[in-house]
CSV table of C-alpha atoms (C1' of nucleotides) in Angstrom, one decimal:
chain,number,residue,atom,x,y,z
A,803,MET,CA,12.8,3.6,-23.1
A,804,LEU,CA,15.8,1.3,-22.5
A,805,ASN,CA,16.9,-1.1,-25.2
A,806,GLN,CA,17.9,-4.6,-24.4
A,807,GLN,CA,21.6,-3.9,-24.6
A,808,GLU,CA,21.5,-1.1,-22.1
A,809,LEU,CA,19.3,-3.2,-19.9
A,810,VAL,CA,21.8,-6.0,-19.8
A,811,GLU,CA,24.5,-3.5,-18.8
A,812,ARG,CA,22.4,-2.1,-16.1
A,813,MET,CA,21.5,-5.5,-14.8
A,814,ARG,CA,25.1,-6.6,-14.7
A,815,GLU,CA,25.9,-3.9,-12.3
A,816,TRP,CA,23.6,-5.3,-9.6
A,817,ALA,CA,21.9,-8.6,-10.3
A,818,VAL,CA,24.4,-11.4,-10.2
A,819,ARG,CA,22.8,-13.2,-13.1
A,820,VAL,CA,21.0,-11.9,-16.2
A,821,THR,CA,18.3,-14.4,-17.1
A,822,PRO,CA,15.9,-14.2,-20.0
A,823,GLN,CA,13.0,-14.1,-17.5
A,824,ARG,CA,14.5,-11.1,-15.8
A,825,LEU,CA,15.1,-9.4,-19.1
A,826,ALA,CA,11.5,-9.9,-20.2
A,827,ILE,CA,10.1,-8.7,-16.9
A,828,ALA,CA,12.3,-5.6,-16.8
A,829,GLU,CA,11.5,-4.8,-20.4
A,830,VAL,CA,7.7,-5.0,-19.7
A,831,VAL,CA,7.9,-2.8,-16.6
A,832,LEU,CA,10.4,-0.3,-17.9
A,833,ASN,CA,8.5,0.3,-21.1
A,834,SER,CA,5.1,0.5,-19.4
A,835,THR,CA,3.3,3.8,-18.7
A,836,ASP,CA,0.3,2.4,-16.9
A,837,HIS,CA,1.9,1.4,-13.7
A,838,PRO,CA,1.1,-2.2,-14.0
A,839,THR,CA,0.2,-4.6,-11.2
A,840,VAL,CA,2.0,-7.9,-10.7
A,841,GLN,CA,-0.9,-9.6,-12.4
A,842,GLN,CA,-0.7,-7.4,-15.4
A,843,ILE,CA,3.0,-7.9,-15.7
A,844,TYR,CA,2.4,-11.6,-15.5
A,845,GLU,CA,-0.1,-11.5,-18.3
A,846,ARG,CA,2.2,-9.5,-20.5
A,847,VAL,CA,5.1,-11.9,-20.0
A,848,LYS,CA,3.6,-15.3,-19.9
A,849,GLY,CA,3.2,-15.3,-23.7
A,850,HIS,CA,7.0,-15.6,-23.9
A,851,PHE,CA,7.4,-17.7,-20.7
A,852,PRO,CA,4.4,-19.8,-20.1
A,853,SER,CA,6.0,-21.5,-17.1
A,854,MET,CA,6.8,-18.3,-15.3
A,855,THR,CA,5.2,-17.9,-11.9
A,856,LEU,CA,4.3,-14.9,-9.8
A,857,ALA,CA,7.1,-15.7,-7.4
A,858,THR,CA,9.7,-15.0,-10.1
A,859,ILE,CA,8.0,-11.8,-11.0
A,860,TYR,CA,8.0,-10.7,-7.4
A,861,SER,CA,11.6,-11.6,-7.0
A,862,THR,CA,12.7,-9.7,-10.1
A,863,LEU,CA,10.7,-6.7,-9.2
A,864,GLY,CA,12.5,-6.7,-5.9
A,865,VAL,CA,15.8,-6.7,-7.7
A,866,LEU,CA,14.8,-3.9,-10.0
A,867,GLN,CA,13.6,-1.9,-7.1
A,868,LYS,CA,16.8,-2.3,-5.1
A,869,SER,CA,18.8,-1.3,-8.2
A,870,GLY,CA,16.8,1.9,-8.3
A,871,LEU,CA,15.3,1.2,-11.7
A,872,ILE,CA,11.7,1.1,-10.6
A,873,GLN,CA,9.6,2.0,-7.6
A,874,GLU,CA,6.9,0.0,-5.9
A,875,LEU,CA,3.7,1.9,-5.4
A,876,PRO,CA,1.6,0.3,-2.7
A,877,PHE,CA,-2.1,0.8,-3.0
A,878,GLN,CA,-5.0,-0.3,-0.9
A,879,LYS,CA,-5.5,-3.6,-2.8
A,880,GLN,CA,-2.2,-4.3,-4.4
A,881,SER,CA,1.0,-2.7,-5.5
A,882,ARG,CA,1.7,-1.1,-8.8
A,883,TYR,CA,5.2,-0.6,-10.3
A,884,GLU,CA,6.5,2.8,-11.5
A,885,PRO,CA,9.4,2.9,-14.0
A,886,ASN,CA,9.6,6.7,-14.1
A,887,MET,CA,12.0,7.6,-11.4
A,888,GLU,CA,12.1,11.3,-12.3
A,889,PRO,CA,10.2,13.6,-10.0
A,890,HIS,CA,6.7,13.8,-11.3
A,891,VAL,CA,3.0,13.6,-10.4
A,892,ASN,CA,0.8,10.5,-10.7
A,893,LEU,CA,-2.9,10.9,-11.3
A,894,VAL,CA,-4.9,8.1,-9.6
A,895,CYS,CA,-8.5,7.7,-10.5
A,896,ILE,CA,-10.5,6.6,-7.5
A,897,GLU,CA,-13.2,5.2,-9.7
A,898,CYS,CA,-11.5,3.1,-12.4
A,899,GLU,CA,-8.2,2.9,-10.5
A,900,ASN,CA,-6.1,3.7,-13.5
A,901,VAL,CA,-2.8,5.5,-12.7
A,902,ILE,CA,-1.1,7.8,-15.2
A,903,ASP,CA,1.7,10.3,-15.1
A,904,ALA,CA,0.4,13.8,-15.0
A,905,ASP,CA,0.8,15.6,-18.3
A,906,THR,CA,4.5,16.2,-18.2
A,907,ASP,CA,4.7,20.0,-18.0
A,908,PRO,CA,8.4,20.5,-17.4
A,909,ALA,CA,7.5,22.9,-14.6
A,910,VAL,CA,6.0,20.1,-12.6
A,911,HIS,CA,9.4,18.3,-12.6
A,912,ASP,CA,11.0,21.4,-11.3
A,913,VAL,CA,8.4,22.1,-8.7
A,914,VAL,CA,8.8,18.6,-7.2
A,915,LEU,CA,12.6,19.0,-7.3
A,916,GLY,CA,12.2,22.4,-5.6
A,917,LEU,CA,10.1,20.8,-2.9
A,918,ARG,CA,12.8,18.2,-2.4
A,919,LYS,CA,15.5,20.8,-2.1
A,920,GLN,CA,13.4,22.7,0.4
A,921,ILE,CA,13.2,19.6,2.5
A,922,ALA,CA,16.9,19.0,2.1
A,923,ASP,CA,17.7,22.5,3.2
A,924,ASN,CA,15.4,22.6,6.2
A,925,SER,CA,16.0,19.2,7.8
A,926,ASP,CA,18.5,16.5,8.2
A,927,PHE,CA,16.3,14.0,6.4
A,928,GLU,CA,18.1,12.4,3.4
A,929,VAL,CA,15.6,12.1,0.6
A,930,ALA,CA,16.3,9.2,-1.7
A,931,TRP,CA,13.1,9.3,-3.8
A,932,GLN,CA,9.6,10.5,-3.7
A,933,ARG,CA,6.0,9.6,-4.6
A,934,VAL,CA,3.5,12.3,-5.5
A,935,ASP,CA,0.0,11.1,-6.1
A,936,PHE,CA,-3.1,13.1,-6.8
A,937,TYR,CA,-6.3,11.2,-6.2
A,938,GLY,CA,-9.6,12.0,-7.9
A,939,LEU,CA,-11.7,11.3,-11.0
A,940,CYS,CA,-10.2,10.9,-14.4
A,941,PRO,CA,-12.1,12.8,-17.2
A,942,ARG,CA,-13.8,9.6,-18.3
A,943,CYS,CA,-15.1,8.6,-14.9
A,944,SER,CA,-16.0,12.2,-14.0
A,945,GLU,CA,-18.2,12.3,-17.1
A,946,ALA,CA,-19.7,8.9,-16.3
A,947,LYS,CA,-20.5,10.1,-12.8
A,948,LYS,CA,-22.2,13.3,-14.0
A,949,ARG,CA,-24.4,11.4,-16.5
A,950,GLY,CA,-25.1,8.7,-13.9
A,951,GLN,CA,-26.4,11.3,-11.4
A,952,LEU,CA,-29.2,12.3,-13.7
A,953,SER,CA,-30.7,8.8,-13.7
A,954,GLU,CA,-29.8,7.8,-10.2
A,955,VAL,CA,-32.5,6.2,-8.0
B,1275,MET,CA,-6.9,19.0,17.4
B,1276,LEU,CA,-10.6,18.4,17.5
B,1277,ASN,CA,-12.3,18.3,20.8
B,1278,GLN,CA,-14.9,15.7,21.6
B,1279,GLN,CA,-17.8,18.1,21.1
B,1280,GLU,CA,-16.7,19.0,17.6
B,1281,LEU,CA,-16.0,15.4,16.9
B,1282,VAL,CA,-19.6,14.4,17.8
B,1283,GLU,CA,-20.9,17.1,15.5
B,1284,ARG,CA,-18.7,16.0,12.6
B,1285,MET,CA,-19.8,12.4,13.2
B,1286,ARG,CA,-23.5,13.2,13.2
B,1287,GLU,CA,-23.1,14.6,9.7
B,1288,TRP,CA,-22.2,11.2,8.3
B,1289,ALA,CA,-22.0,8.2,10.5
B,1290,VAL,CA,-25.5,7.1,11.4
B,1291,ARG,CA,-24.5,6.3,15.0
B,1292,VAL,CA,-22.0,7.8,17.3
B,1293,THR,CA,-20.7,5.1,19.6
B,1294,PRO,CA,-18.1,5.4,22.3
B,1295,GLN,CA,-15.8,3.1,20.4
B,1296,ARG,CA,-15.9,5.3,17.3
B,1297,LEU,CA,-15.3,8.4,19.4
B,1298,ALA,CA,-12.2,6.8,21.0
B,1299,ILE,CA,-10.8,5.6,17.7
B,1300,ALA,CA,-11.4,8.9,16.0
B,1301,GLU,CA,-9.8,10.8,18.9
B,1302,VAL,CA,-6.7,8.6,18.8
B,1303,VAL,CA,-6.2,9.0,15.0
B,1304,LEU,CA,-7.1,12.6,14.7
B,1305,ASN,CA,-4.8,13.6,17.5
B,1306,SER,CA,-1.9,11.5,16.3
B,1307,THR,CA,1.1,12.8,14.4
B,1308,ASP,CA,2.9,9.6,13.8
B,1309,HIS,CA,0.6,8.1,11.2
B,1310,PRO,CA,-0.4,5.1,13.2
B,1311,THR,CA,-1.0,1.6,11.9
B,1312,VAL,CA,-4.2,-0.3,12.8
B,1313,GLN,CA,-2.2,-2.2,15.4
B,1314,GLN,CA,-1.0,1.0,17.0
B,1315,ILE,CA,-4.5,2.4,17.1
B,1316,TYR,CA,-5.6,-0.8,18.6
B,1317,GLU,CA,-3.0,-0.6,21.4
B,1318,ARG,CA,-3.9,3.0,22.1
B,1319,VAL,CA,-7.6,2.3,22.4
B,1320,LYS,CA,-7.8,-1.1,24.1
B,1321,GLY,CA,-7.0,0.4,27.5
B,1322,HIS,CA,-10.5,2.0,27.4
B,1323,PHE,CA,-12.2,-0.8,25.4
B,1324,PRO,CA,-10.6,-4.2,26.2
B,1325,SER,CA,-13.1,-6.0,24.1
B,1326,MET,CA,-12.6,-4.0,21.0
B,1327,THR,CA,-11.4,-5.9,18.0
B,1328,LEU,CA,-9.5,-5.0,14.9
B,1329,ALA,CA,-12.7,-5.4,12.8
B,1330,THR,CA,-14.3,-2.5,14.6
B,1331,ILE,CA,-11.2,-0.4,14.1
B,1332,TYR,CA,-11.1,-1.2,10.4
B,1333,SER,CA,-14.8,-0.4,10.1
B,1334,THR,CA,-14.4,3.0,11.9
B,1335,LEU,CA,-11.4,4.0,9.9
B,1336,GLY,CA,-13.4,3.3,6.7
B,1337,VAL,CA,-16.2,5.6,8.0
B,1338,LEU,CA,-13.6,8.3,8.9
B,1339,GLN,CA,-12.1,8.1,5.5
B,1340,LYS,CA,-15.4,8.3,3.6
B,1341,SER,CA,-16.2,11.4,5.7
B,1342,GLY,CA,-13.0,13.0,4.6
B,1343,LEU,CA,-11.5,13.3,8.1
B,1344,ILE,CA,-8.6,11.0,7.5
B,1345,GLN,CA,-6.7,9.4,4.7
B,1346,GLU,CA,-5.5,5.8,4.4
B,1347,LEU,CA,-1.8,5.6,3.4
B,1348,PRO,CA,-1.1,2.2,2.0
B,1349,PHE,CA,2.5,1.0,2.5
B,1350,GLN,CA,4.2,-2.2,1.5
B,1351,LYS,CA,3.5,-4.1,4.7
B,1352,GLN,CA,0.4,-2.3,6.0
B,1353,SER,CA,-1.5,0.9,5.9
B,1354,ARG,CA,-1.0,3.9,8.1
B,1355,TYR,CA,-3.6,6.6,8.8
B,1356,GLU,CA,-3.2,10.3,8.1
B,1357,PRO,CA,-5.3,12.8,10.0
B,1358,ASN,CA,-3.7,15.8,8.3
B,1359,MET,CA,-5.8,16.5,5.2
B,1360,GLU,CA,-4.0,19.7,4.4
B,1361,PRO,CA,-1.5,19.6,1.5
B,1362,HIS,CA,1.8,18.7,3.0
B,1363,VAL,CA,4.8,16.4,2.7
B,1364,ASN,CA,5.4,13.2,4.6
B,1365,LEU,CA,8.9,12.1,5.4
B,1366,VAL,CA,9.1,8.3,5.4
B,1367,CYS,CA,12.2,6.6,6.8
B,1368,ILE,CA,13.1,3.5,4.8
B,1369,GLU,CA,15.1,2.2,7.7
B,1370,CYS,CA,13.0,2.6,10.9
B,1371,GLU,CA,9.8,3.1,8.9
B,1372,ASN,CA,8.6,6.1,10.9
B,1373,VAL,CA,6.5,8.6,9.1
B,1374,ILE,CA,6.3,12.2,10.1
B,1375,ASP,CA,5.0,15.4,8.5
B,1376,ALA,CA,7.8,17.5,7.0
B,1377,ASP,CA,8.6,20.5,9.0
B,1378,THR,CA,5.7,22.7,8.2
B,1379,ASP,CA,7.2,25.5,6.4
B,1380,PRO,CA,4.1,27.3,5.1
B,1381,ALA,CA,5.7,27.5,1.7
B,1382,VAL,CA,5.4,23.8,1.4
B,1383,HIS,CA,1.7,23.9,1.8
B,1384,ASP,CA,1.5,26.6,-1.0
B,1385,VAL,CA,3.8,24.7,-3.3
B,1386,VAL,CA,1.7,21.6,-3.1
B,1387,LEU,CA,-1.5,23.6,-3.6
B,1388,GLY,CA,0.3,25.2,-6.6
B,1389,LEU,CA,1.1,21.8,-8.1
B,1390,ARG,CA,-2.6,20.9,-7.6
B,1391,LYS,CA,-3.7,24.0,-9.4
B,1392,GLN,CA,-1.3,23.4,-12.2
B,1393,ILE,CA,-2.8,19.9,-12.7
B,1394,ALA,CA,-6.4,21.3,-12.5
B,1395,ASP,CA,-5.6,23.9,-15.1
B,1396,ASN,CA,-3.9,21.6,-17.5
B,1397,SER,CA,-6.2,18.6,-17.5
B,1398,ASP,CA,-9.7,17.5,-16.9
B,1399,PHE,CA,-8.7,15.4,-14.0
B,1400,GLU,CA,-10.6,16.4,-10.8
B,1401,VAL,CA,-8.2,16.2,-7.9
B,1402,ALA,CA,-9.9,15.3,-4.6
B,1403,TRP,CA,-6.9,14.9,-2.4
B,1404,GLN,CA,-3.2,14.2,-2.6
B,1405,ARG,CA,-0.4,12.2,-1.1
B,1406,VAL,CA,3.2,13.5,-1.1
B,1407,ASP,CA,5.8,11.2,0.3
B,1408,PHE,CA,9.5,11.7,0.4
B,1409,TYR,CA,11.4,8.5,1.2
B,1410,GLY,CA,14.9,8.3,2.7
B,1411,LEU,CA,16.8,8.2,5.9
B,1412,CYS,CA,15.7,10.1,9.0
B,1413,PRO,CA,18.5,11.9,10.9
B,1414,ARG,CA,18.7,9.2,13.5
B,1415,CYS,CA,19.0,6.3,11.0
B,1416,SER,CA,21.3,8.2,8.8
B,1417,GLU,CA,23.6,8.7,11.7
B,1418,ALA,CA,23.4,5.1,12.7
B,1419,LYS,CA,24.2,4.0,9.2
B,1420,LYS,CA,27.3,6.1,9.0
B,1421,ARG,CA,28.6,4.8,12.3
B,1422,GLY,CA,27.7,1.3,11.2
B,1423,GLN,CA,29.7,1.6,8.0
B,1424,LEU,CA,32.9,2.0,10.0
B,1425,SER,CA,32.6,-1.4,11.6
B,1426,GLU,CA,30.9,-3.2,8.8
B,1427,VAL,CA,32.6,-6.5,7.7
C,1142,DA,C1',31.6,-26.9,-11.3
C,1143,DT,C1',29.4,-23.4,-8.5
C,1144,DT,C1',26.1,-20.6,-7.2
C,1145,DG,C1',22.1,-18.3,-7.7
C,1146,DG,C1',17.5,-18.4,-10.2
C,1147,DT,C1',13.1,-20.5,-11.4
C,1148,DG,C1',9.0,-22.9,-10.6
C,1149,DC,C1',5.9,-25.0,-7.6
C,1150,DA,C1',3.5,-25.5,-3.4
C,1151,DA,C1',2.7,-24.2,1.1
C,1152,DA,C1',2.7,-20.6,4.6
C,1153,DT,C1',2.0,-15.8,6.1
C,1154,DC,C1',-0.5,-12.0,7.5
C,1155,DG,C1',-3.1,-7.7,6.8
C,1156,DT,C1',-7.7,-6.9,5.8
C,1157,DT,C1',-12.5,-8.3,4.8
C,1158,DT,C1',-16.7,-10.7,5.6
C,1159,DG,C1',-20.8,-13.1,7.9
C,1160,DC,C1',-23.5,-13.4,11.6
C,1161,DA,C1',-25.4,-13.4,16.4
C,1162,DT,C1',-25.7,-10.2,20.1
C,1163,DT,C1',-25.9,-5.5,21.9
C,1164,DA,C1',-26.7,-0.6,21.9
C,1165,DT,C1',-28.0,3.8,19.6
C,1166,DG,C1',-31.4,7.1,18.1
D,992,DC,C1',-38.6,-0.7,18.7
D,993,DA,C1',-36.0,-0.7,14.5
D,994,DT,C1',-31.7,-0.8,12.8
D,995,DA,C1',-27.0,-0.3,12.7
D,996,DA,C1',-22.6,-1.3,15.3
D,997,DT,C1',-19.7,-4.4,17.9
D,998,DG,C1',-17.2,-8.6,18.6
D,999,DC,C1',-15.8,-13.0,17.3
D,1000,DA,C1',-14.4,-16.4,14.0
D,1001,DA,C1',-13.8,-17.7,9.5
D,1002,DA,C1',-12.5,-16.4,4.9
D,1003,DC,C1',-9.7,-13.9,1.5
D,1004,DG,C1',-6.0,-12.7,-1.3
D,1005,DA,C1',-1.7,-10.4,-2.1
D,1006,DT,C1',2.9,-11.4,-1.1
D,1007,DT,C1',6.5,-14.3,0.9
D,1008,DT,C1',9.0,-18.4,1.8
D,1009,DG,C1',11.3,-23.2,1.4
D,1010,DC,C1',13.1,-26.3,-1.5
D,1011,DA,C1',14.3,-29.3,-5.5
D,1012,DC,C1',15.8,-28.8,-10.1
D,1013,DC,C1',17.9,-26.1,-13.7
D,1014,DA,C1',20.8,-22.6,-15.9
D,1015,DA,C1',24.2,-18.6,-16.0
D,1016,DT,C1',28.8,-17.5,-15.2
DNA sequence: ATTGGTGCAAATCGTTTGCATTATG
DNA sequence: CATAATGCAAACGATTTGCACCAAT
């Protein structure tokens, strides 16, 4: 999505220092589509930085969030991180807990933007960003559940 | 919203036992509009049940959620509880952390329902419920911030 | 040379769990 | 009466914090 050059430029705007660790973490999150958890980010980065700890990852994610590059998505058990700041819909499977962006029909983007405008016009609330999650069963888990029912108990 | 009689009926459908504690907790959450935290629920209930503990509240909230009467809304620091299961938009102030339902223009309900239909028609994902949060500054905090700027550093 | 970042360990705190006692159906 | 719920205390685990050492500017 964002090449390393652009990334460095974006980082210089806000983070006082650009470190290789931060670059690696930013690259992993910004190029992900599965809304990784801190653990997952850790696993994807530790190949390059075996000494890196979770504290550094948490710290960097905080910086990325403040800079507006990513969004923390708190869930029941732990947070996930969203690199797609465009208005969109997340599909959250309540069975396997995977989170994906809803198939990006451009209309969805516009509908969410429209909702946002509607709020802006009808209240004094200043919207900065939004989170739209649809919870349910992904096709895979839905299937599994149906099959499971037949043999249950 | 729901009187005690109806509440008992709803509870009989799912919870094996209807206890006074559960009734009190359910009543507090279902009649709230401020998306209370567990602590807030605790404070609102302990007048009637001084011996009640957080464990009981967590347990009851779990039952209410499984029954489809409420929805847990995880946030960064702690969860809040949403008694409004109708499609709607929450306005979350990033300053004071208050959460309110967006002014209930009926159009908003329909737009969210429309989004939901759009997802249903274009994927095999089975949506069960949704969460739509808009983050930003409430009028009060927005004002405070503007005033604050003038005297800042 | 300064200042902020990383890595490590300890602390925090919301939430969960185990179990004895109590109350519902 | 049988069984599930409550209350209490301990356990858990994600996230945060403090600090010494190291690196970016």
